[in-house]
CSV table of C-alpha atoms in Angstrom, one decimal:
chain,number,residue,atom,x,y,z
A,150,UNK,CA,-166.0,-75.2,54.8
A,151,UNK,CA,-162.6,-76.4,55.3
A,152,UNK,CA,-159.6,-74.5,54.0
A,153,UNK,CA,-156.3,-75.9,53.5
A,154,UNK,CA,-153.9,-74.0,55.6
A,155,UNK,CA,-151.3,-72.1,53.4
A,156,UNK,CA,-147.7,-71.4,54.3
A,157,UNK,CA,-148.6,-67.8,54.4
A,158,UNK,CA,-151.7,-69.0,57.1
A,159,UNK,CA,-148.8,-70.6,59.3
A,160,UNK,CA,-146.5,-67.9,59.0
A,161,UNK,CA,-148.7,-65.1,60.0
A,162,UNK,CA,-150.1,-67.2,63.1
A,163,UNK,CA,-146.3,-68.1,64.1
A,164,UNK,CA,-145.2,-64.4,63.9
A,165,UNK,CA,-148.1,-63.1,65.8
A,166,UNK,CA,-149.4,-65.2,68.2
A,167,UNK,CA,-147.1,-63.7,70.8
A,168,UNK,CA,-148.8,-60.3,70.1
A,169,UNK,CA,-151.5,-59.1,72.2
A,170,UNK,CA,-155.0,-59.4,71.0
A,171,UNK,CA,-155.9,-55.6,70.8
A,172,UNK,CA,-153.2,-55.1,68.1
A,173,UNK,CA,-153.3,-58.6,66.2
A,174,UNK,CA,-156.0,-58.3,64.1
A,175,UNK,CA,-154.8,-55.1,62.7
A,176,UNK,CA,-151.2,-56.1,62.0
A,177,UNK,CA,-152.4,-59.5,60.5
A,178,UNK,CA,-154.6,-57.7,57.9
A,179,UNK,CA,-151.9,-55.4,57.1
A,180,UNK,CA,-149.1,-58.3,57.1
A,181,UNK,CA,-151.4,-60.6,54.8
A,182,UNK,CA,-151.9,-57.5,52.4
A,183,UNK,CA,-148.4,-57.0,52.2
A,184,UNK,CA,-147.4,-60.6,51.5
A,185,UNK,CA,-150.0,-61.0,48.9
A,186,UNK,CA,-148.5,-57.8,47.2
A,187,UNK,CA,-145.2,-59.0,47.3
A,188,UNK,CA,-146.3,-62.4,45.9
A,189,UNK,CA,-148.3,-60.6,43.3
A,190,UNK,CA,-145.5,-58.6,42.1
A,191,UNK,CA,-143.1,-61.7,41.8
A,192,UNK,CA,-145.9,-63.8,39.9
A,193,UNK,CA,-146.4,-60.7,37.4
A,194,UNK,CA,-142.5,-61.0,36.6
A,195,UNK,CA,-142.9,-64.8,35.6
A,196,UNK,CA,-142.6,-66.9,39.1
A,197,UNK,CA,-144.8,-69.7,40.2
A,198,UNK,CA,-147.3,-68.6,42.9
A,199,UNK,CA,-146.0,-71.3,45.3
A,200,UNK,CA,-142.2,-70.6,44.7
A,201,UNK,CA,-143.1,-66.9,45.1
A,202,UNK,CA,-145.0,-67.6,48.3
A,203,UNK,CA,-141.8,-69.1,49.6
A,204,UNK,CA,-139.6,-66.6,48.8
A,205,UNK,CA,-141.3,-63.8,50.3
A,206,UNK,CA,-141.7,-65.6,53.3
A,207,UNK,CA,-138.1,-66.5,53.4
A,208,UNK,CA,-137.3,-62.9,52.9
A,209,UNK,CA,-139.7,-61.7,55.7
A,210,UNK,CA,-137.3,-64.2,57.9
A,211,UNK,CA,-137.8,-66.0,61.3
A,212,UNK,CA,-141.3,-65.1,62.6
A,213,UNK,CA,-139.8,-64.6,66.3
A,214,UNK,CA,-137.6,-61.7,65.1
A,215,UNK,CA,-140.5,-60.3,63.3
A,216,UNK,CA,-142.8,-60.6,66.2
A,217,UNK,CA,-140.1,-59.1,68.5
A,218,UNK,CA,-140.0,-56.0,66.1
A,219,UNK,CA,-143.5,-55.8,66.1
A,220,UNK,CA,-143.8,-55.8,69.9
A,221,UNK,CA,-140.6,-53.7,70.6
A,222,UNK,CA,-139.4,-56.7,72.5
A,223,UNK,CA,-135.7,-56.9,73.5
A,224,UNK,CA,-133.9,-59.8,71.5
A,225,UNK,CA,-131.7,-60.7,74.5
A,226,UNK,CA,-131.8,-61.6,78.3
A,227,UNK,CA,-129.9,-59.1,79.6
A,228,UNK,CA,-128.8,-55.9,77.5
A,229,UNK,CA,-125.8,-53.8,77.2
A,230,UNK,CA,-127.1,-51.5,79.6
A,231,UNK,CA,-127.3,-53.5,82.6
A,232,UNK,CA,-124.6,-56.1,81.7
A,233,UNK,CA,-121.8,-54.3,83.6
A,234,UNK,CA,-123.6,-54.1,86.6
A,235,UNK,CA,-125.1,-58.0,86.4
A,236,UNK,CA,-121.4,-59.2,85.9
A,237,UNK,CA,-120.1,-57.2,88.8
A,238,UNK,CA,-122.8,-58.3,91.1
A,239,UNK,CA,-122.5,-61.9,90.0
A,240,UNK,CA,-118.8,-61.4,90.6
A,241,UNK,CA,-119.3,-60.2,94.1
A,242,UNK,CA,-121.4,-62.9,94.9
A,243,UNK,CA,-119.1,-65.4,93.9
A,244,UNK,CA,-116.3,-64.1,95.8
A,245,UNK,CA,-118.2,-64.0,99.2
A,246,UNK,CA,-120.8,-66.7,99.0
A,247,UNK,CA,-118.9,-69.5,97.4
A,248,UNK,CA,-115.8,-69.9,99.9
A,249,UNK,CA,-118.3,-69.8,102.8
A,250,UNK,CA,-120.4,-72.5,101.4
A,251,UNK,CA,-117.4,-74.5,100.6
A,252,UNK,CA,-116.0,-74.0,104.0
A,253,UNK,CA,-119.2,-74.4,105.7
A,254,UNK,CA,-120.3,-77.6,104.1
A,255,UNK,CA,-116.9,-79.1,104.1
A,256,UNK,CA,-116.7,-78.7,108.1
A,257,UNK,CA,-120.0,-79.8,109.0
A,258,UNK,CA,-119.9,-82.8,106.9
A,259,UNK,CA,-116.5,-83.7,108.4
A,260,UNK,CA,-117.5,-83.0,111.8
A,261,UNK,CA,-120.8,-85.0,111.5
A,262,UNK,CA,-118.9,-88.3,110.8
A,263,UNK,CA,-119.1,-88.4,107.3
A,264,UNK,CA,-116.8,-90.4,105.1
A,265,UNK,CA,-113.8,-88.2,103.7
A,266,UNK,CA,-115.0,-89.4,100.1
A,267,UNK,CA,-118.6,-88.0,101.0
A,268,UNK,CA,-117.2,-84.9,102.4
A,269,UNK,CA,-115.2,-83.8,99.0
A,270,UNK,CA,-118.2,-85.4,96.8
A,271,UNK,CA,-120.9,-83.6,98.6
A,272,UNK,CA,-119.1,-80.0,98.9
A,273,UNK,CA,-118.5,-80.2,95.1
A,274,UNK,CA,-121.9,-81.0,94.5
A,275,UNK,CA,-123.1,-78.2,96.9
A,276,UNK,CA,-120.9,-75.7,95.6
A,277,UNK,CA,-122.4,-76.7,91.9
A,278,UNK,CA,-125.6,-76.2,93.1
A,279,UNK,CA,-125.1,-73.0,94.9
A,280,UNK,CA,-123.2,-71.5,91.7
A,281,UNK,CA,-126.1,-72.4,89.4
A,282,UNK,CA,-128.5,-71.0,91.9
A,283,UNK,CA,-126.5,-67.8,92.2
A,284,UNK,CA,-126.3,-67.2,88.4
A,285,UNK,CA,-130.0,-68.1,87.8
A,286,UNK,CA,-131.5,-66.0,90.3
A,287,UNK,CA,-129.6,-63.0,89.6
A,288,UNK,CA,-130.0,-63.3,85.9
A,289,UNK,CA,-133.5,-63.6,86.7
A,290,UNK,CA,-134.0,-60.5,88.6
A,291,UNK,CA,-131.9,-58.8,86.0
A,292,UNK,CA,-134.2,-60.3,83.4
A,293,UNK,CA,-137.2,-58.7,85.0
A,294,UNK,CA,-135.8,-55.4,85.7
A,295,UNK,CA,-134.6,-55.3,82.1
A,296,UNK,CA,-138.3,-55.5,81.0
A,297,UNK,CA,-139.8,-53.6,83.7
A,298,UNK,CA,-139.4,-50.3,81.6
A,299,UNK,CA,-138.2,-47.1,82.8
A,300,UNK,CA,-134.6,-46.2,82.4
A,301,UNK,CA,-131.7,-48.0,84.3
A,302,UNK,CA,-129.2,-45.6,85.0
A,303,UNK,CA,-126.9,-48.2,86.4
A,304,UNK,CA,-126.0,-49.2,90.3
A,305,UNK,CA,-124.1,-45.8,90.1
A,306,UNK,CA,-120.1,-46.0,89.3
A,307,UNK,CA,-118.2,-44.2,91.6
A,308,UNK,CA,-114.4,-43.5,91.7
A,309,UNK,CA,-114.2,-45.4,94.9
A,310,UNK,CA,-115.1,-48.6,93.2
A,311,UNK,CA,-111.7,-48.4,91.2
A,312,UNK,CA,-109.8,-51.6,92.1
A,313,UNK,CA,-106.6,-51.2,93.4
A,314,UNK,CA,-103.7,-51.9,91.3
A,315,UNK,CA,-102.4,-55.5,91.7
A,316,UNK,CA,-98.7,-55.0,91.0
A,317,UNK,CA,-97.4,-57.0,93.7
A,318,UNK,CA,-95.8,-54.1,95.4
A,319,UNK,CA,-98.9,-52.7,97.4
A,320,UNK,CA,-101.4,-54.3,99.7
A,321,UNK,CA,-104.7,-54.3,97.9
A,322,UNK,CA,-108.0,-53.8,99.5
A,323,UNK,CA,-109.3,-57.3,98.6
A,324,UNK,CA,-106.1,-59.1,100.1
A,325,UNK,CA,-106.4,-56.8,103.2
A,326,UNK,CA,-109.9,-58.0,103.7
A,327,UNK,CA,-109.5,-61.5,102.8
A,328,UNK,CA,-106.6,-61.7,105.4
A,329,UNK,CA,-108.7,-60.2,108.1
A,330,UNK,CA,-111.8,-61.8,107.3
A,331,UNK,CA,-109.9,-65.1,107.7
A,332,UNK,CA,-108.6,-64.1,111.0
A,333,UNK,CA,-112.1,-63.3,112.0
A,334,UNK,CA,-113.6,-66.2,111.0
A,335,UNK,CA,-111.1,-68.4,112.7
A,336,UNK,CA,-111.6,-66.8,116.0
A,337,UNK,CA,-115.3,-67.0,115.7
A,338,UNK,CA,-115.4,-70.7,114.8
A,339,UNK,CA,-113.4,-71.2,117.7
A,340,UNK,CA,-116.1,-69.7,120.1
A,341,UNK,CA,-118.8,-71.3,118.0
A,342,UNK,CA,-117.7,-74.6,118.2
A,343,UNK,CA,-117.8,-74.7,121.9
A,344,UNK,CA,-121.4,-74.1,121.8
A,345,UNK,CA,-122.8,-75.7,118.8
A,346,UNK,CA,-122.0,-79.2,117.8
A,347,UNK,CA,-123.5,-82.3,115.9
A,348,UNK,CA,-123.1,-84.3,118.6
A,349,UNK,CA,-124.2,-83.8,122.3
A,350,UNK,CA,-123.5,-85.6,125.5
A,351,UNK,CA,-125.9,-85.5,128.5
A,352,UNK,CA,-128.0,-82.7,126.7
A,353,UNK,CA,-124.7,-80.4,126.3
A,354,UNK,CA,-123.2,-79.8,122.9
A,355,UNK,CA,-120.1,-81.8,122.6
A,356,UNK,CA,-117.4,-79.6,121.3
A,357,UNK,CA,-114.7,-80.6,118.7
A,358,UNK,CA,-112.1,-78.6,120.4
A,359,UNK,CA,-110.9,-79.8,124.0
A,360,UNK,CA,-112.9,-78.0,126.7
A,361,UNK,CA,-110.4,-77.6,129.4
A,362,UNK,CA,-108.4,-75.5,127.4
A,363,UNK,CA,-110.6,-72.8,127.6
A,364,UNK,CA,-109.2,-71.9,131.1
A,365,UNK,CA,-106.0,-70.8,128.7
A,366,UNK,CA,-105.3,-71.7,125.0
A,367,UNK,CA,-108.2,-71.0,123.2
A,368,UNK,CA,-108.8,-67.6,124.6
A,369,UNK,CA,-104.8,-66.9,123.8
A,370,UNK,CA,-105.2,-68.3,120.4
A,371,UNK,CA,-108.3,-66.1,120.0
A,372,UNK,CA,-106.1,-62.9,121.2
A,373,UNK,CA,-103.3,-63.9,118.7
A,374,UNK,CA,-105.8,-63.8,116.0
A,375,UNK,CA,-107.2,-60.7,116.7
A,376,UNK,CA,-103.8,-59.3,117.0
A,377,UNK,CA,-103.1,-60.8,113.6
A,378,UNK,CA,-106.1,-58.9,112.0
A,379,UNK,CA,-104.6,-55.6,113.5
A,380,UNK,CA,-101.5,-55.9,112.2
A,381,UNK,CA,-103.3,-56.5,108.7
A,382,UNK,CA,-104.8,-53.3,109.3
A,383,UNK,CA,-101.8,-51.5,109.9
A,384,UNK,CA,-100.4,-52.9,106.8
A,385,UNK,CA,-103.0,-51.7,104.7
A,386,UNK,CA,-102.9,-48.4,105.8
A,387,UNK,CA,-99.2,-48.2,105.3
A,388,UNK,CA,-100.3,-49.7,101.9
A,389,UNK,CA,-97.1,-51.7,101.5
A,390,UNK,CA,-95.3,-54.4,103.5
A,391,UNK,CA,-92.0,-53.4,105.2
A,392,UNK,CA,-89.5,-55.3,106.6
A,393,UNK,CA,-90.6,-54.4,110.0
A,394,UNK,CA,-94.1,-55.4,109.5
A,395,UNK,CA,-93.2,-58.9,108.1
A,396,UNK,CA,-91.1,-59.4,111.1
A,397,UNK,CA,-94.1,-58.4,113.4
A,398,UNK,CA,-96.5,-60.7,111.1
A,399,UNK,CA,-94.0,-63.5,111.7
A,400,UNK,CA,-94.1,-63.1,115.4
A,401,UNK,CA,-97.9,-63.2,115.1
A,402,UNK,CA,-97.8,-66.3,113.2
A,403,UNK,CA,-95.3,-68.0,115.4
A,404,UNK,CA,-97.6,-67.1,118.5
A,405,UNK,CA,-100.3,-68.7,116.8
A,406,UNK,CA,-98.7,-71.7,115.1
A,407,UNK,CA,-96.1,-72.9,117.6
A,408,UNK,CA,-98.9,-73.3,120.5
A,409,UNK,CA,-101.3,-74.9,118.0
A,410,UNK,CA,-98.9,-77.5,116.7
A,411,UNK,CA,-98.0,-78.3,120.3
A,412,UNK,CA,-101.5,-78.9,121.3
A,413,UNK,CA,-102.3,-80.7,118.2
A,414,UNK,CA,-99.0,-83.4,118.5
A,415,UNK,CA,-99.6,-83.8,122.4
A,416,UNK,CA,-103.3,-84.8,121.7
A,417,UNK,CA,-104.4,-81.9,123.7
A,418,UNK,CA,-106.5,-80.4,120.6
A,419,UNK,CA,-109.3,-82.7,120.0
A,420,UNK,CA,-112.1,-83.8,122.6
A,421,UNK,CA,-111.3,-87.6,122.5
A,422,UNK,CA,-115.3,-88.4,123.0
A,423,UNK,CA,-115.8,-86.6,119.8
A,424,UNK,CA,-113.2,-88.4,117.7
A,425,UNK,CA,-114.6,-91.6,118.9
A,426,UNK,CA,-118.0,-91.0,117.7
A,427,UNK,CA,-116.8,-90.4,114.0
A,428,UNK,CA,-116.8,-93.0,111.4
A,429,UNK,CA,-114.4,-92.4,108.6
A,430,UNK,CA,-114.4,-95.4,107.4
A,431,UNK,CA,-110.7,-96.8,106.7
A,432,UNK,CA,-109.1,-93.6,108.0
A,433,UNK,CA,-108.2,-92.9,111.8
A,434,UNK,CA,-110.2,-89.6,112.4
A,435,UNK,CA,-107.5,-88.6,115.3
A,436,UNK,CA,-104.6,-89.2,113.1
A,437,UNK,CA,-105.8,-87.7,110.1
A,438,UNK,CA,-107.4,-84.7,111.7
A,439,UNK,CA,-104.1,-84.2,113.5
A,440,UNK,CA,-102.1,-84.3,110.4
A,441,UNK,CA,-104.4,-82.4,108.5
A,442,UNK,CA,-104.6,-79.6,111.2
A,443,UNK,CA,-100.5,-79.5,111.7
A,444,UNK,CA,-99.9,-79.4,107.7
A,445,UNK,CA,-102.3,-76.7,107.2
A,446,UNK,CA,-101.3,-74.4,110.2
A,447,UNK,CA,-97.5,-75.1,109.5
A,448,UNK,CA,-98.0,-74.4,105.7
A,449,UNK,CA,-100.2,-71.4,106.0
A,450,UNK,CA,-97.9,-69.8,108.7
A,451,UNK,CA,-94.6,-70.3,106.7
A,452,UNK,CA,-96.3,-69.5,103.5
A,453,UNK,CA,-97.7,-66.3,104.7
A,454,UNK,CA,-94.3,-65.0,106.0
A,455,UNK,CA,-92.6,-66.1,102.6
A,456,UNK,CA,-95.1,-64.1,100.6
A,457,UNK,CA,-94.8,-60.9,102.5
A,458,UNK,CA,-91.2,-60.9,102.6
A,459,UNK,CA,-91.5,-61.1,98.8
A,460,UNK,CA,-93.9,-58.2,98.7
A,461,UNK,CA,-91.7,-56.3,101.1
A,462,UNK,CA,-88.6,-56.9,98.9
A,463,UNK,CA,-90.8,-55.5,95.9
A,464,UNK,CA,-92.1,-52.6,97.6
A,465,UNK,CA,-88.7,-51.6,98.1
A,466,UNK,CA,-87.1,-52.3,94.8
B,97,UNK,CA,-112.8,-58.5,60.6
B,98,UNK,CA,-111.5,-58.3,56.8
B,99,UNK,CA,-112.3,-54.8,55.1
B,100,UNK,CA,-115.3,-56.1,53.1
B,101,UNK,CA,-117.0,-57.2,56.4
B,102,UNK,CA,-116.0,-54.1,58.3
B,103,UNK,CA,-117.0,-51.9,55.3
B,104,UNK,CA,-120.4,-53.7,55.2
B,105,UNK,CA,-120.9,-53.0,59.0
B,106,UNK,CA,-120.0,-49.2,58.8
B,107,UNK,CA,-122.4,-48.9,55.7
B,108,UNK,CA,-125.1,-50.3,57.7
B,109,UNK,CA,-124.4,-47.9,60.6
B,110,UNK,CA,-124.5,-45.1,58.1
B,111,UNK,CA,-127.6,-46.0,56.7
B,112,UNK,CA,-129.3,-47.0,59.8
B,113,UNK,CA,-130.7,-43.6,60.7
B,114,UNK,CA,-131.9,-42.6,57.3
B,115,UNK,CA,-134.9,-45.0,56.7
B,116,UNK,CA,-137.0,-42.9,59.4
B,117,UNK,CA,-136.3,-39.5,57.7
B,118,UNK,CA,-136.8,-40.9,54.2
B,119,UNK,CA,-140.2,-42.4,55.4
B,120,UNK,CA,-141.3,-39.1,57.1
B,121,UNK,CA,-140.1,-37.2,53.9
B,122,UNK,CA,-141.8,-39.7,51.3
B,123,UNK,CA,-145.0,-40.1,53.3
B,124,UNK,CA,-146.3,-36.5,52.9
B,125,UNK,CA,-148.0,-38.4,49.9
B,126,UNK,CA,-150.0,-41.3,51.6
B,127,UNK,CA,-148.8,-44.8,50.6
B,128,UNK,CA,-148.9,-48.5,51.9
B,129,UNK,CA,-146.4,-50.9,53.1
B,130,UNK,CA,-145.4,-52.9,49.8
B,131,UNK,CA,-145.4,-49.7,47.6
B,132,UNK,CA,-143.4,-47.7,49.9
B,133,UNK,CA,-141.0,-50.6,50.0
B,134,UNK,CA,-140.6,-50.5,46.2
B,135,UNK,CA,-140.3,-46.7,46.0
B,136,UNK,CA,-137.7,-46.7,48.7
B,137,UNK,CA,-135.6,-49.3,46.9
B,138,UNK,CA,-136.1,-47.5,43.6
B,139,UNK,CA,-134.7,-44.3,45.4
B,140,UNK,CA,-131.7,-46.3,46.7
B,141,UNK,CA,-132.6,-46.9,50.2
B,142,UNK,CA,-131.8,-50.7,50.8
B,143,UNK,CA,-134.7,-51.6,53.4
B,144,UNK,CA,-136.0,-55.1,54.3
B,145,UNK,CA,-139.5,-55.6,54.7
B,146,UNK,CA,-139.5,-57.1,58.3
B,147,UNK,CA,-137.8,-53.8,59.3
B,148,UNK,CA,-140.1,-51.6,57.3
B,149,UNK,CA,-143.4,-52.8,58.3
B,150,UNK,CA,-142.8,-52.6,62.4
B,151,UNK,CA,-141.1,-49.4,61.8
B,152,UNK,CA,-144.2,-48.0,60.3
B,153,UNK,CA,-146.1,-48.8,63.2
B,154,UNK,CA,-143.7,-47.6,65.8
B,155,UNK,CA,-143.6,-44.4,64.1
B,156,UNK,CA,-147.5,-44.4,64.1
B,157,UNK,CA,-147.3,-45.1,67.6
B,158,UNK,CA,-145.0,-42.2,68.2
B,159,UNK,CA,-147.6,-39.7,66.5
B,160,UNK,CA,-145.4,-39.1,63.7
B,161,UNK,CA,-147.5,-41.2,61.2
B,162,UNK,CA,-151.3,-41.7,60.8
B,163,UNK,CA,-152.9,-44.6,59.1
B,164,UNK,CA,-156.1,-45.4,57.3
B,165,UNK,CA,-157.7,-48.4,55.8
B,166,UNK,CA,-158.5,-48.1,52.2
B,167,UNK,CA,-160.9,-50.3,51.0
B,168,UNK,CA,-161.5,-48.6,47.3
B,169,UNK,CA,-160.0,-51.4,45.6
B,170,UNK,CA,-160.4,-55.4,45.8
B,171,UNK,CA,-157.6,-55.5,48.4
B,172,UNK,CA,-158.0,-53.7,51.4
B,173,UNK,CA,-154.7,-51.8,52.2
B,174,UNK,CA,-153.4,-49.9,55.2
B,175,UNK,CA,-152.1,-46.2,53.8
B,176,UNK,CA,-150.0,-44.3,55.9
B,177,UNK,CA,-149.3,-40.6,56.1
B,178,UNK,CA,-147.2,-38.1,57.7
B,179,UNK,CA,-148.4,-36.0,60.7
B,180,UNK,CA,-148.1,-32.5,61.0
B,181,UNK,CA,-145.4,-33.5,64.0
B,182,UNK,CA,-143.8,-36.0,61.7
B,183,UNK,CA,-143.6,-33.2,59.1
B,184,UNK,CA,-141.9,-30.9,61.8
B,185,UNK,CA,-139.5,-33.6,62.8
B,186,UNK,CA,-138.6,-34.5,59.6
B,187,UNK,CA,-137.9,-31.0,58.6
B,188,UNK,CA,-135.5,-30.6,61.6
B,189,UNK,CA,-134.2,-33.8,60.7
B,190,UNK,CA,-133.2,-32.8,57.2
B,191,UNK,CA,-131.6,-29.9,58.4
B,192,UNK,CA,-129.4,-31.9,60.7
B,193,UNK,CA,-128.4,-33.8,57.4
B,194,UNK,CA,-127.8,-30.6,55.9
B,195,UNK,CA,-125.4,-29.6,58.8
B,196,UNK,CA,-123.6,-33.2,58.7
B,197,UNK,CA,-123.1,-33.0,54.8
B,198,UNK,CA,-121.4,-29.4,55.2
B,199,UNK,CA,-119.4,-30.4,58.6
B,200,UNK,CA,-118.2,-33.6,56.5
B,201,UNK,CA,-117.4,-31.6,53.4
B,202,UNK,CA,-115.4,-29.1,55.4
B,203,UNK,CA,-113.5,-31.6,57.1
B,204,UNK,CA,-112.8,-33.2,54.0
B,205,UNK,CA,-111.5,-30.1,52.1
B,206,UNK,CA,-109.9,-28.6,55.1
B,207,UNK,CA,-108.0,-31.8,55.3
B,208,UNK,CA,-106.7,-31.4,51.8
B,209,UNK,CA,-105.7,-27.5,51.9
């Protein structure tokens, strides 16, 4: 016996197919009865049967919504309860992971002899990929927790999490952390590049920066970087920049920048053997690296002092 | 949001809690889905079918309603009835309701005097 499936049949099937078997039969029976009752009522007041059926089903609305109501399922990915925590975690991950990924990818690519265009392009692609992964996996975990039941009391907001006011006068925690992290990472990178390299000669890694400078210059720079970080710690404790601290930071900046620039400009920075192995197409690696190095160190050193001066001035007034 | 939309939204908020009390109260006499929908609408409660039917099941899961399939007539229907717990809860909720009415009235009159 073949029966033509009616609209009601299709509606009921669509609404209830996602429900567990144990409930489904009973709900289906009741829903069909209710639909029939409603249709009959309309027919009794003069409507055509088909028209009545259409109207009733339309009134019942989107079967997915109905199913969600029956199953007590939330109609969102992440609810208002968990949303603030999700957002906070995501921002934290972005702030920490992305800069490292960008820096790491860019550096590795540049130092393994990639084309400059490749360096930028690949880094951008890597960043995009990383961003998407961060968003996806964070959201996925929260999606699961949202549906795992139990009450989510949040990751606990404490007063200590209040952000420092960024009014340009005071040194905020994130500012201090960024500055200190910068110095620490630079110092670590100096040490790291000595022992790890893409290229190797006679079984030993070929460092990008000249090895002989380890007798004085590289340790000196590392010491200055450490000093730099300490100055920032002191400033953070004072909570604001004073002209005195600006002067001290300017001295450490100079103590770093002047020798570094000198090393760069007198060809004492990069290992020639390393440079020779780089293939950057049209650009001459040595000149390019020197220029980049000089500009970066010079600009940062000066800009840092200027910024601190502005802050010191604001803190006073 | 213009005034009409704001009014609609606030009205919906006001009505949202009332359907549960209404159901628990009116189902002291057993009734089934569609008929309940009709009598609630006649009494002035604007409820949609896609809200009411799942709500009845939820209240049953919470032990506030009990159900029975009635096969007396040609079309079998699922009849719901308020349980003792449901009745007790309805009484509490109605008392809350009365308290709120008094409170609002006092606020209103207090304001005028």
